[in-house]
PDB file of C-alpha atoms and ligand atoms in Angstrom:
ATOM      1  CA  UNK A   1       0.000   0.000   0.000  1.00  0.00           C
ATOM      2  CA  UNK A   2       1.137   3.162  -0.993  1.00  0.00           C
ATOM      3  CA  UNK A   3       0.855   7.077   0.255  1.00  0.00           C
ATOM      4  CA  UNK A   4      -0.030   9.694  -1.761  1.00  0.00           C
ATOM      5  CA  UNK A   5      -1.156  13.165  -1.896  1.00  0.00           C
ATOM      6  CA  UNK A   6      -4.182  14.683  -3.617  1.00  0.00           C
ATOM      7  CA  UNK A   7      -6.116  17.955  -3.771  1.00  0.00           C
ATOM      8  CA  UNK A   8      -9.238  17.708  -2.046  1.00  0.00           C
ATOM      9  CA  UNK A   9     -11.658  18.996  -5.082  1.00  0.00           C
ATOM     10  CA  UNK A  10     -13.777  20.987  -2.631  1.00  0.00           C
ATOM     11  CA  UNK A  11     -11.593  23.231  -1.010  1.00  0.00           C
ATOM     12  CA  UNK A  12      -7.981  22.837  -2.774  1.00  0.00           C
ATOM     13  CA  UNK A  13      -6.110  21.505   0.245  1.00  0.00           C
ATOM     14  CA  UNK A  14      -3.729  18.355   0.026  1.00  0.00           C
ATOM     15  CA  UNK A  15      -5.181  15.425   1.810  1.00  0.00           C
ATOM     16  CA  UNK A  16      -3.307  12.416   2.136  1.00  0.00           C
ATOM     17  CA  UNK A  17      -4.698   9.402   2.066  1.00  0.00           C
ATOM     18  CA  UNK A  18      -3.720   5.198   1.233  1.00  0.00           C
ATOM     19  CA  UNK A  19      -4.277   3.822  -2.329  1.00  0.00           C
ATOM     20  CA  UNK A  20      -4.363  -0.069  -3.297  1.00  0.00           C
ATOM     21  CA  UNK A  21      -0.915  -1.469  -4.159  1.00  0.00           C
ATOM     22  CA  UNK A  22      -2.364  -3.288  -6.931  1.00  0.00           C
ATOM     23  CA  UNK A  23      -6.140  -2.766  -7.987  1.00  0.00           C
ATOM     24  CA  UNK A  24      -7.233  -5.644 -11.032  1.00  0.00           C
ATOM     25  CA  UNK A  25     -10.379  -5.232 -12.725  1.00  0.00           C
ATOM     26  CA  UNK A  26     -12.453  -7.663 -14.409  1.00  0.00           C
ATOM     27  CA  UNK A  27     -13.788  -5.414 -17.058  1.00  0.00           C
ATOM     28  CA  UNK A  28     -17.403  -6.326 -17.872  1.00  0.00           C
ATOM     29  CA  UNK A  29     -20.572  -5.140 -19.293  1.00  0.00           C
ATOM     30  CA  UNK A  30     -19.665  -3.951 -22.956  1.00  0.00           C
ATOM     31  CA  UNK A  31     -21.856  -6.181 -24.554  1.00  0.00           C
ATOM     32  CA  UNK A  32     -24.796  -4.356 -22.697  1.00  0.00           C
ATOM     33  CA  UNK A  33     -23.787  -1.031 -22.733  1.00  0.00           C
ATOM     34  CA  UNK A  34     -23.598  -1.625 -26.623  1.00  0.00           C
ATOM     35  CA  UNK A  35     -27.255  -3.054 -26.896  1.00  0.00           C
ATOM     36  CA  UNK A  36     -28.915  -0.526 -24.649  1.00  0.00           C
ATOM     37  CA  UNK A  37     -28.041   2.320 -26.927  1.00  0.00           C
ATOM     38  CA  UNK A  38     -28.658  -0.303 -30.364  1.00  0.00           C
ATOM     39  CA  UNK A  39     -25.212  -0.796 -31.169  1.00  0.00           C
ATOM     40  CA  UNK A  40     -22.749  -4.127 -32.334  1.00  0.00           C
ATOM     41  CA  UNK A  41     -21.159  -4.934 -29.185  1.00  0.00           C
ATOM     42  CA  UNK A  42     -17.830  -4.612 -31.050  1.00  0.00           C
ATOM     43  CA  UNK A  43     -18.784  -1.016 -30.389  1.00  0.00           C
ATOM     44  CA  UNK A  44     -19.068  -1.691 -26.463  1.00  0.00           C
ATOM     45  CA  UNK A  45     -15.241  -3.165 -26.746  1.00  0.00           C
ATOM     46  CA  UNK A  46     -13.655   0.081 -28.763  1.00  0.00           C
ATOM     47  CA  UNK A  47     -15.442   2.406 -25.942  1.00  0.00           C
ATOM     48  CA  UNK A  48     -14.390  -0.585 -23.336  1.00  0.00           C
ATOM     49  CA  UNK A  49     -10.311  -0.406 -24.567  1.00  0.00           C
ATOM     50  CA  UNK A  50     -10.809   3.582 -24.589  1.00  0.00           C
ATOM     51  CA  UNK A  51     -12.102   3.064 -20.611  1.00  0.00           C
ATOM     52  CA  UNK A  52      -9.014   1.075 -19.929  1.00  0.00           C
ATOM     53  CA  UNK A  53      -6.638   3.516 -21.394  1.00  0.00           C
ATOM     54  CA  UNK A  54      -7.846   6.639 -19.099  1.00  0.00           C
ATOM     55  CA  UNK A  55      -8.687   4.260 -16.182  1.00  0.00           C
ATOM     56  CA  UNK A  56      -4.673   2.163 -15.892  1.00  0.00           C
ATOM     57  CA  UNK A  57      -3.693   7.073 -17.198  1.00  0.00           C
ATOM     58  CA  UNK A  58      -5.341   7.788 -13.757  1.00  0.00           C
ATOM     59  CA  UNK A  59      -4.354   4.883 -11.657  1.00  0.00           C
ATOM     60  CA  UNK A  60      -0.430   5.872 -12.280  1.00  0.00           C
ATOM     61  CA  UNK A  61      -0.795   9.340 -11.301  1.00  0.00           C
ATOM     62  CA  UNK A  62      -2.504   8.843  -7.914  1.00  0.00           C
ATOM     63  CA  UNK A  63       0.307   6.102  -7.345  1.00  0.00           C
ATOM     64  CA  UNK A  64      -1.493   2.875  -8.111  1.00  0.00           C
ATOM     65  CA  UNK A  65       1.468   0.901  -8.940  1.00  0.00           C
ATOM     66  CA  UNK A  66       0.194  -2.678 -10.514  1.00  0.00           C
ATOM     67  CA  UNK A  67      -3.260  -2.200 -12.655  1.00  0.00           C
ATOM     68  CA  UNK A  68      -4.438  -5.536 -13.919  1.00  0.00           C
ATOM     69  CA  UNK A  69      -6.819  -5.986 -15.990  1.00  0.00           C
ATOM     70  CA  UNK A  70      -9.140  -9.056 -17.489  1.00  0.00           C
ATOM     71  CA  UNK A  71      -9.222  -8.405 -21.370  1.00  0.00           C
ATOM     72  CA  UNK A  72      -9.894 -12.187 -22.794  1.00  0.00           C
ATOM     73  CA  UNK A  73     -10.750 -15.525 -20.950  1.00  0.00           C
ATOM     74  CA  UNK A  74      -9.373 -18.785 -21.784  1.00  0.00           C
ATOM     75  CA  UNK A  75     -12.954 -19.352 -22.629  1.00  0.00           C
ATOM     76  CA  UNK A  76     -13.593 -15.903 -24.858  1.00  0.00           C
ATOM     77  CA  UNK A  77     -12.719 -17.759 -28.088  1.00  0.00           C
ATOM     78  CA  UNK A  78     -16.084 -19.353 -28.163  1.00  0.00           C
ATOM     79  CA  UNK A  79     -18.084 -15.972 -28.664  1.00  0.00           C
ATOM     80  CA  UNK A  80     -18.671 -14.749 -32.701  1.00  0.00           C
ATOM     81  CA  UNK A  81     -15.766 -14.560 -34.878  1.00  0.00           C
ATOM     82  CA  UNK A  82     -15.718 -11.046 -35.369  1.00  0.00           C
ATOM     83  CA  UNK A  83     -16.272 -10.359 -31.699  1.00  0.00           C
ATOM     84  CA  UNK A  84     -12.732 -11.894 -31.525  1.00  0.00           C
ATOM     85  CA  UNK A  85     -11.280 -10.202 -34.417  1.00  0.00           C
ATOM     86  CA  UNK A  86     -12.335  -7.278 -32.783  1.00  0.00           C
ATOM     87  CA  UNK A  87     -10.930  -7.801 -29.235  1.00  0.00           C
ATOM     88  CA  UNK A  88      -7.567  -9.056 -31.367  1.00  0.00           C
ATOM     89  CA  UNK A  89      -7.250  -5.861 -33.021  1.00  0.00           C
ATOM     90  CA  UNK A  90      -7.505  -3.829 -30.205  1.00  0.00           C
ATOM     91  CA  UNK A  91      -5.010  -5.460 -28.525  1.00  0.00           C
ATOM     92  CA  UNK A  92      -3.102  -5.149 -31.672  1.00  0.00           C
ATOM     93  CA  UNK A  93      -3.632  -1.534 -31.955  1.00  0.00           C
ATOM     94  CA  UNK A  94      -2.806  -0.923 -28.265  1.00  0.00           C
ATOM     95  CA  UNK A  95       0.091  -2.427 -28.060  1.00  0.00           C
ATOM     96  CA  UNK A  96       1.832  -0.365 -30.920  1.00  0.00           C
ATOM     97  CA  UNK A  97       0.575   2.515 -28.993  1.00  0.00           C
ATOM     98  CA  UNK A  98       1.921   1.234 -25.726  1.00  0.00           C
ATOM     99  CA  UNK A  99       5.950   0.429 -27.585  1.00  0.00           C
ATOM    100  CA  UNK A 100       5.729   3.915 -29.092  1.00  0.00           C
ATOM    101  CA  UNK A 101       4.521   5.829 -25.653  1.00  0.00           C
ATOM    102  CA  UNK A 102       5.504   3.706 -22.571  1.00  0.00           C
ATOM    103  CA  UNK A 103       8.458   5.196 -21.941  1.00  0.00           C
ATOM    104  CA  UNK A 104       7.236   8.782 -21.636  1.00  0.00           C
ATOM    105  CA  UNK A 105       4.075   7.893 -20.152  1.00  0.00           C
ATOM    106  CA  UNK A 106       6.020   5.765 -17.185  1.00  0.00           C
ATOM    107  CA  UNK A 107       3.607   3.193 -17.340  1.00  0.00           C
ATOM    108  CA  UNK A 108       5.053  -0.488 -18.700  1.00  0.00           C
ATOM    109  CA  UNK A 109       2.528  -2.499 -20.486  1.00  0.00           C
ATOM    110  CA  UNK A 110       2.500  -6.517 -20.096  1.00  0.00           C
ATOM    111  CA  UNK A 111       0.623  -9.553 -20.811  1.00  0.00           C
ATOM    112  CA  UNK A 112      -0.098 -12.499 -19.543  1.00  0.00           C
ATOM    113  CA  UNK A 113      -2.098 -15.836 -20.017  1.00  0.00           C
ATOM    114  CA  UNK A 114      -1.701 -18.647 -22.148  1.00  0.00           C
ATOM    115  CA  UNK A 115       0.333 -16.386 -25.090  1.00  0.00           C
ATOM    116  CA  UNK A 116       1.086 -19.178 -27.378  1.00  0.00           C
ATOM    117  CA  UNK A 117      -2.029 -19.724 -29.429  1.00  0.00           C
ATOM    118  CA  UNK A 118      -2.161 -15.660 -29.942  1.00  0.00           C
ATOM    119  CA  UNK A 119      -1.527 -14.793 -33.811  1.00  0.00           C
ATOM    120  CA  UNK A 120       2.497 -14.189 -34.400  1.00  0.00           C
ATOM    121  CA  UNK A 121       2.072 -10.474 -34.923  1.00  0.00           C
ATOM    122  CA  UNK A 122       0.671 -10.086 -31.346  1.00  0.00           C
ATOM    123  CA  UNK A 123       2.957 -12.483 -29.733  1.00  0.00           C
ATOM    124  CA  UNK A 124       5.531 -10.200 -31.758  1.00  0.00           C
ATOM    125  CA  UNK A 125       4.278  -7.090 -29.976  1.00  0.00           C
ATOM    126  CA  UNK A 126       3.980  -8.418 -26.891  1.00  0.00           C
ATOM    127  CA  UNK A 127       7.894  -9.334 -26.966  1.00  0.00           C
ATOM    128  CA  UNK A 128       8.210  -5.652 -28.091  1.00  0.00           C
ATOM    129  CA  UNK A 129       6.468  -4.575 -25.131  1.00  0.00           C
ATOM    130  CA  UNK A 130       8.858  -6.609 -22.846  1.00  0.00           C
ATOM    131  CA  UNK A 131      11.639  -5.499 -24.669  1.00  0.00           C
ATOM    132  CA  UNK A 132      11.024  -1.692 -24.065  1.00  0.00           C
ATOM    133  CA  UNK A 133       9.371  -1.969 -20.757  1.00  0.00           C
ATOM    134  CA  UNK A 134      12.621  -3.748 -19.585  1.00  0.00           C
ATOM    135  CA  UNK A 135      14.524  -0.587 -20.308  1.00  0.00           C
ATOM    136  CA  UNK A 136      12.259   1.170 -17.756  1.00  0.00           C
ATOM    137  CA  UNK A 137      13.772   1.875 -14.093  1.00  0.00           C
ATOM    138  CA  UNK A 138      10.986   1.513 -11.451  1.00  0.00           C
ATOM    139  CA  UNK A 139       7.225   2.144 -13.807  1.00  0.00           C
ATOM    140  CA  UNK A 140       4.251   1.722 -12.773  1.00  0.00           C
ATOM    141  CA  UNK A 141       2.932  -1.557 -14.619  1.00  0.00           C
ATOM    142  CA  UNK A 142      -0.097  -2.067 -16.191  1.00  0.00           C
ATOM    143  CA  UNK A 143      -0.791  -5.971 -17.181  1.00  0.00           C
ATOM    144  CA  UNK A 144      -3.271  -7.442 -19.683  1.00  0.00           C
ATOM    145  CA  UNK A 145      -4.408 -10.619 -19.195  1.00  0.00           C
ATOM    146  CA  UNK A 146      -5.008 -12.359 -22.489  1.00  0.00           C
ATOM    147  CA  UNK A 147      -6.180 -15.748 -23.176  1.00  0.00           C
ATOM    148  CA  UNK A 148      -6.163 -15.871 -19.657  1.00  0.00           C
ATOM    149  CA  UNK A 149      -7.813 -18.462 -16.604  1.00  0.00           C
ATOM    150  CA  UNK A 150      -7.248 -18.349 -13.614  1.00  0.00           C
ATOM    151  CA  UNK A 151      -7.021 -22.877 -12.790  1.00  0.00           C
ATOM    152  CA  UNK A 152      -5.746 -22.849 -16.438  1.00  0.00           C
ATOM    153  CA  UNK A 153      -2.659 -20.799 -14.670  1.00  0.00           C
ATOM    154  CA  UNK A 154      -2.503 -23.099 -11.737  1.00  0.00           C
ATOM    155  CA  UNK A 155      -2.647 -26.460 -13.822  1.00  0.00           C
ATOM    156  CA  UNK A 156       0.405 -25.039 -16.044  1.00  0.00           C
ATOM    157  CA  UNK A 157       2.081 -23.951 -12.277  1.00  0.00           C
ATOM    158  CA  UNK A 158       1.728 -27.934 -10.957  1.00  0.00           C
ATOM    159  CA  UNK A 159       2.721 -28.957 -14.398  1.00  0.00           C
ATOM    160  CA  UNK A 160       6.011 -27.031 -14.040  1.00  0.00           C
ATOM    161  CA  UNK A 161       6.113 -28.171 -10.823  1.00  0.00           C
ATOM    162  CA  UNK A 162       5.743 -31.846 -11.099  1.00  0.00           C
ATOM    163  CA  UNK A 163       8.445 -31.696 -13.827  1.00  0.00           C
ATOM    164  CA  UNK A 164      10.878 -30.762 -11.257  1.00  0.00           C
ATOM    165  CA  UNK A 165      10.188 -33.431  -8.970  1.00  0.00           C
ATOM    166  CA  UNK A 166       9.931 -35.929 -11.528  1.00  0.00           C
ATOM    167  CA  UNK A 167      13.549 -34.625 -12.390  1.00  0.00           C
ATOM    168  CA  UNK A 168      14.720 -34.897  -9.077  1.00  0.00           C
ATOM    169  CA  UNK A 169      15.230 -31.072  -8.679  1.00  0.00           C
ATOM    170  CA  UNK A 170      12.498 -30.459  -5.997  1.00  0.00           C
ATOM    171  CA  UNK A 171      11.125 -32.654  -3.101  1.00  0.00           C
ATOM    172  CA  UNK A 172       7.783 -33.036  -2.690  1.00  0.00           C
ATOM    173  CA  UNK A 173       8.022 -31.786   1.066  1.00  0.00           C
ATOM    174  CA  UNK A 174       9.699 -28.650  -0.228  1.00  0.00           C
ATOM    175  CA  UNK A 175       6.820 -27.056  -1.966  1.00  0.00           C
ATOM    176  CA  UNK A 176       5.925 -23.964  -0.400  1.00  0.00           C
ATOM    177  CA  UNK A 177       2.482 -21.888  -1.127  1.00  0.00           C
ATOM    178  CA  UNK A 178       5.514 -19.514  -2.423  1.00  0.00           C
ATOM    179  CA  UNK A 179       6.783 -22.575  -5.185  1.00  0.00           C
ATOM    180  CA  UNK A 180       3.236 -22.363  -6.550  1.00  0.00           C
ATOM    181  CA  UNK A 181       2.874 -17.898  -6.233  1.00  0.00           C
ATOM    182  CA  UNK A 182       6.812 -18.285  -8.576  1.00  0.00           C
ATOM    183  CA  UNK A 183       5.157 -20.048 -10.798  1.00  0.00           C
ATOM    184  CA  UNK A 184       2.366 -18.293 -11.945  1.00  0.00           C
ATOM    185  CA  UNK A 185       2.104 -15.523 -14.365  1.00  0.00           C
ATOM    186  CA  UNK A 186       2.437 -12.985 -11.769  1.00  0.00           C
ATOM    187  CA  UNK A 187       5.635 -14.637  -9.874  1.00  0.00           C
ATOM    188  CA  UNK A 188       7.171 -11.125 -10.116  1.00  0.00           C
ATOM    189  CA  UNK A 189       4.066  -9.012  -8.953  1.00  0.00           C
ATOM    190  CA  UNK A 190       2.679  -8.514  -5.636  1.00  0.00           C
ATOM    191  CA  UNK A 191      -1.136  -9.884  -5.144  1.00  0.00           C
ATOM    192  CA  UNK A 192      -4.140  -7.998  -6.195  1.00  0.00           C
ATOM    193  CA  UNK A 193      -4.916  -5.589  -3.153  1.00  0.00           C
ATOM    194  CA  UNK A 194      -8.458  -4.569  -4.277  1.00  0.00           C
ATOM    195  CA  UNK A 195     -10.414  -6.512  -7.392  1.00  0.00           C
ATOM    196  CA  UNK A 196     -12.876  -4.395  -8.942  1.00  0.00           C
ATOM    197  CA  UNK A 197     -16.080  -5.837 -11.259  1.00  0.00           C
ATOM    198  CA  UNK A 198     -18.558  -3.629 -12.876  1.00  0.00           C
ATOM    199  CA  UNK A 199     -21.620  -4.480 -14.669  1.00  0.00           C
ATOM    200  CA  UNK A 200     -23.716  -6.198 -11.706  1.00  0.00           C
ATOM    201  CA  UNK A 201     -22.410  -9.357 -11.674  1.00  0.00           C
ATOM    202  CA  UNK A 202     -21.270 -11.029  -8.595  1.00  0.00           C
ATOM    203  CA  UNK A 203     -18.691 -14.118  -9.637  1.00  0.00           C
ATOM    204  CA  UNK A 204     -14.817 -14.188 -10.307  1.00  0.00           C
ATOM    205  CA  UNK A 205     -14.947 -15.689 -13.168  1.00  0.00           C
ATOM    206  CA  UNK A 206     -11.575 -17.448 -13.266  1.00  0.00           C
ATOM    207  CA  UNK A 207      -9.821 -14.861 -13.035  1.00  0.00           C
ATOM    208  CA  UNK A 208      -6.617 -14.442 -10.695  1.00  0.00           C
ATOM    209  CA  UNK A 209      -7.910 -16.755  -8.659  1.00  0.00           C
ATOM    210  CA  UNK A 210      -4.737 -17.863  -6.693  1.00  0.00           C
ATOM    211  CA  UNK A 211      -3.574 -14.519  -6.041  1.00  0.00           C
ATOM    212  CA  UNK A 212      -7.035 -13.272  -4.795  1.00  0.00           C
ATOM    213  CA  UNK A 213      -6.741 -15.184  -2.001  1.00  0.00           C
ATOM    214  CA  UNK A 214      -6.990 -11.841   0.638  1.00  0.00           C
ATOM    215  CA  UNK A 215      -8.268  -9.235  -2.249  1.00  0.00           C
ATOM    216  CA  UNK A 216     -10.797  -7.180  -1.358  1.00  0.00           C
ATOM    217  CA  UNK A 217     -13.601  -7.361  -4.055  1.00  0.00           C
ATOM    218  CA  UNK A 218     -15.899  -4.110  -5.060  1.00  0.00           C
ATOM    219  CA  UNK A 219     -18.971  -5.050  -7.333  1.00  0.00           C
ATOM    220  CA  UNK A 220     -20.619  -1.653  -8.806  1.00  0.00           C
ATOM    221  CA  UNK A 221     -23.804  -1.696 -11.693  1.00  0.00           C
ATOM    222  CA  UNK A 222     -21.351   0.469 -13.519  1.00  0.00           C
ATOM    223  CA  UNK A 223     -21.085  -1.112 -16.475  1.00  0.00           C
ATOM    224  CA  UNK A 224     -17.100  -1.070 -17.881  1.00  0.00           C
ATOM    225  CA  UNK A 225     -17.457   1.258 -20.614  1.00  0.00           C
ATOM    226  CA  UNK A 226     -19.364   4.378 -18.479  1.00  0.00           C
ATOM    227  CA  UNK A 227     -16.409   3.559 -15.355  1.00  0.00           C
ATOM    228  CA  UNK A 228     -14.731   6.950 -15.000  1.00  0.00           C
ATOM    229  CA  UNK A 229     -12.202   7.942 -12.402  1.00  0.00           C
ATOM    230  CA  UNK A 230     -14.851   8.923 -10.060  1.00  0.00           C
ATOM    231  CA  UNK A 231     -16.312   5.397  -9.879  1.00  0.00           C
ATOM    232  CA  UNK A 232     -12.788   4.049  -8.947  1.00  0.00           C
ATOM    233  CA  UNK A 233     -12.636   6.957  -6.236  1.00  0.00           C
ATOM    234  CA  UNK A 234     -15.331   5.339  -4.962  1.00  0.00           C
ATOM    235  CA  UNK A 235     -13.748   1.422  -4.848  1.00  0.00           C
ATOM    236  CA  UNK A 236     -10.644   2.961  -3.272  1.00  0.00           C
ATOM    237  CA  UNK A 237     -12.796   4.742  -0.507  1.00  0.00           C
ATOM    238  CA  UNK A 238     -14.609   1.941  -0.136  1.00  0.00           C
ATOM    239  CA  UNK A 239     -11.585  -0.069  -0.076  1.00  0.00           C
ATOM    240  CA  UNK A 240     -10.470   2.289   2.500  1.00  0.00           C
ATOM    241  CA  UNK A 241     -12.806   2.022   5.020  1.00  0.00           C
ATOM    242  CA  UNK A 242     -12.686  -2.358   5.307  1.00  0.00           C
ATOM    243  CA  UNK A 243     -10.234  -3.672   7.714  1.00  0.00           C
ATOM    244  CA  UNK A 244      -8.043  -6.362   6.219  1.00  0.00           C
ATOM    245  CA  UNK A 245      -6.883  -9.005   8.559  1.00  0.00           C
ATOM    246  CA  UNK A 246      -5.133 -11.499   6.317  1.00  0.00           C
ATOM    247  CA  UNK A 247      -6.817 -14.430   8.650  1.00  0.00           C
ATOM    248  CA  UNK A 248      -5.683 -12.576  12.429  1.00  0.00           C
ATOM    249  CA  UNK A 249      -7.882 -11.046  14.246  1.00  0.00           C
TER     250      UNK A 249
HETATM  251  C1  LIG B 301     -16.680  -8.643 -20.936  1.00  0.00           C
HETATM  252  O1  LIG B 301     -17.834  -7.900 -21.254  1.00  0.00           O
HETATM  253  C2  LIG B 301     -15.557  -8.064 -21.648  1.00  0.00           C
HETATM  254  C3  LIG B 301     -14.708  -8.750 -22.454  1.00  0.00           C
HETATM  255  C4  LIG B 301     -14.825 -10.202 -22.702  1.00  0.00           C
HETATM  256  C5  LIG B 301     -13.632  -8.068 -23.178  1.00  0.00           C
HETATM  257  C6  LIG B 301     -12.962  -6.953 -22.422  1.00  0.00           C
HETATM  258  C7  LIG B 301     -12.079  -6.242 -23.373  1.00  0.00           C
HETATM  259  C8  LIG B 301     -12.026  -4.910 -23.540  1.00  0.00           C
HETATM  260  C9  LIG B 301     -12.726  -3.932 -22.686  1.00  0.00           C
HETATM  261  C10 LIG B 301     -11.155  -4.349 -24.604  1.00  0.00           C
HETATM  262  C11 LIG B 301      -9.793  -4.306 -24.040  1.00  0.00           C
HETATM  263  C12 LIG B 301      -8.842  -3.706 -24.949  1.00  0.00           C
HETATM  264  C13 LIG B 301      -7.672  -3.256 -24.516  1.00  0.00           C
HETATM  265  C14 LIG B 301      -6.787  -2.596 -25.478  1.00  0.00           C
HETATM  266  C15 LIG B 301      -7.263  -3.374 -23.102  1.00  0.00           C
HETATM  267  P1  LIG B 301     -18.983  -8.573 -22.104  1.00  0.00           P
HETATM  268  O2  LIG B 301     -18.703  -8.368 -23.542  1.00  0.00           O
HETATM  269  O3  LIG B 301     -19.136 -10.005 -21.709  1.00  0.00           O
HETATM  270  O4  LIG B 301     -20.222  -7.737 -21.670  1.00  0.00           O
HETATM  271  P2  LIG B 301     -21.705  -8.255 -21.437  1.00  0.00           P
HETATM  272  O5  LIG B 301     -21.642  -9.153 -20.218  1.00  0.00           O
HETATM  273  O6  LIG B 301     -22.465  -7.011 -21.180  1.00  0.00           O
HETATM  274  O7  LIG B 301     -22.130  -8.963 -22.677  1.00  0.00           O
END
């Protein structure tokens, strides 16, 4: 958890206050914010990236430092073929934007999931990505999670795993709760303080589910493309006012 300041907007004065480590969102409800106003829910998506772009802008500068963010499930690849195309190609299009801009924006961009059925032009960017984000000291990091799920994760994790002990290189008695957190996509990233889903729906969907073993979750009838930076004022207040105890008392 980091401190921060920020003007108070009523009266100008600095107020200090705590902000989430790492806030991860799972970002839902394009689809329906596209049919309520009679549109392709492709549309709901473009509008949906645009929402991710000023929401991971804000979290940097009040000091967020991790923003994570649920762009395509393991399971996405069933819905319409153009519905994919047009997830891929924002991802595409992003992450040429991301190579030519991290640097002065101070935000590294990353992805994780299952990258090795992704189209070679995307898996190309994404090394791009890593490539320039590597040359960054200290950024604030905002992570996609593509072609992502959360026990496919955790079944590649034991798979890993078991290879080790099947060579010999690991005892059985030796694995930790921290062999399992090094061997997930997020080995090098703390766990998500606060987990944000919009859109009225109460599940986790898959998604980090390991690492949101002591998140706190916010659910808001927001739906993802209308979330501004006033509804994630509101998660971190919210946030703000729970008492974590990690299991104590
Ligand atoms: C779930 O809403 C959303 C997705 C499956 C895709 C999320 C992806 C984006 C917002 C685009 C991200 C792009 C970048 C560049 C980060 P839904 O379509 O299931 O909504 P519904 O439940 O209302 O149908």
């Amino acid at each position: 958890m980091a401190l921060f300041n920020i003007l108070k907007k009523e009266d100008g004065t600095p107020q200090q206050r705590p902000v989430p480590q790492h806030i991860a969102v799972i970002m839902d409800g394009n689809g329906r914010w596209a049919k309520k106003r009679g549109l392709p829910r492709t549309a709901g998506h473009k509008v949906g990236a645009e929402t991710f772009r000023n929401i991971a802008t804000y979290c940097k500068d009040i000091g967020v430092k991790y923003f994570t963010v649920y762009a395509f499930s393991t399971e996405n690849w069933k819905r319409p073929a153009e519905e994919v195309d047009t997830l891929m190609n924002l991802f595409r299009r992003y992450l040429k934007e991301a190579i030519e801009t991290m640097a002065e924006r101070g935000v590294s961009v990353r992805v994780i999931g299952d990258l090795s059925v992704l189209a070679e032009d995307i898996r190309e960017l994404i090394a791009d990505c890593d490539r320039e984000s590597a040359k960054m000291e200290d950024p604030a990091v905002a992570t996609l999670c593509i072609n992502y799920g959360g026990r496919d994760e955790i079944k590649n994790a034991v798979r890993a795993i078991a290879q080790q002990v099947q060579s010999g290189a690991l005892q059985p008695e030796d694995i930790t709760e921290d062999t399992i957190s090094r061997h997930l996509y997020t080995a090098d990233m703390p766990d998500p303080d606060l987990i944000i889903r919009p859109s009225g729906e109460i599940r986790t969907s898959n998604f980090l589910l390991w690492q949101s073993a002591y998140a706190e979750y916010y659910f808001t009838d927001v739906l993802w493309p209308d979330f501004k930076p006033e509804h994630l004022e509101a998660a971190i207040e919210d946030f703000n006012r729970r008492q974590r105890r990690f299991g104590g008392v």
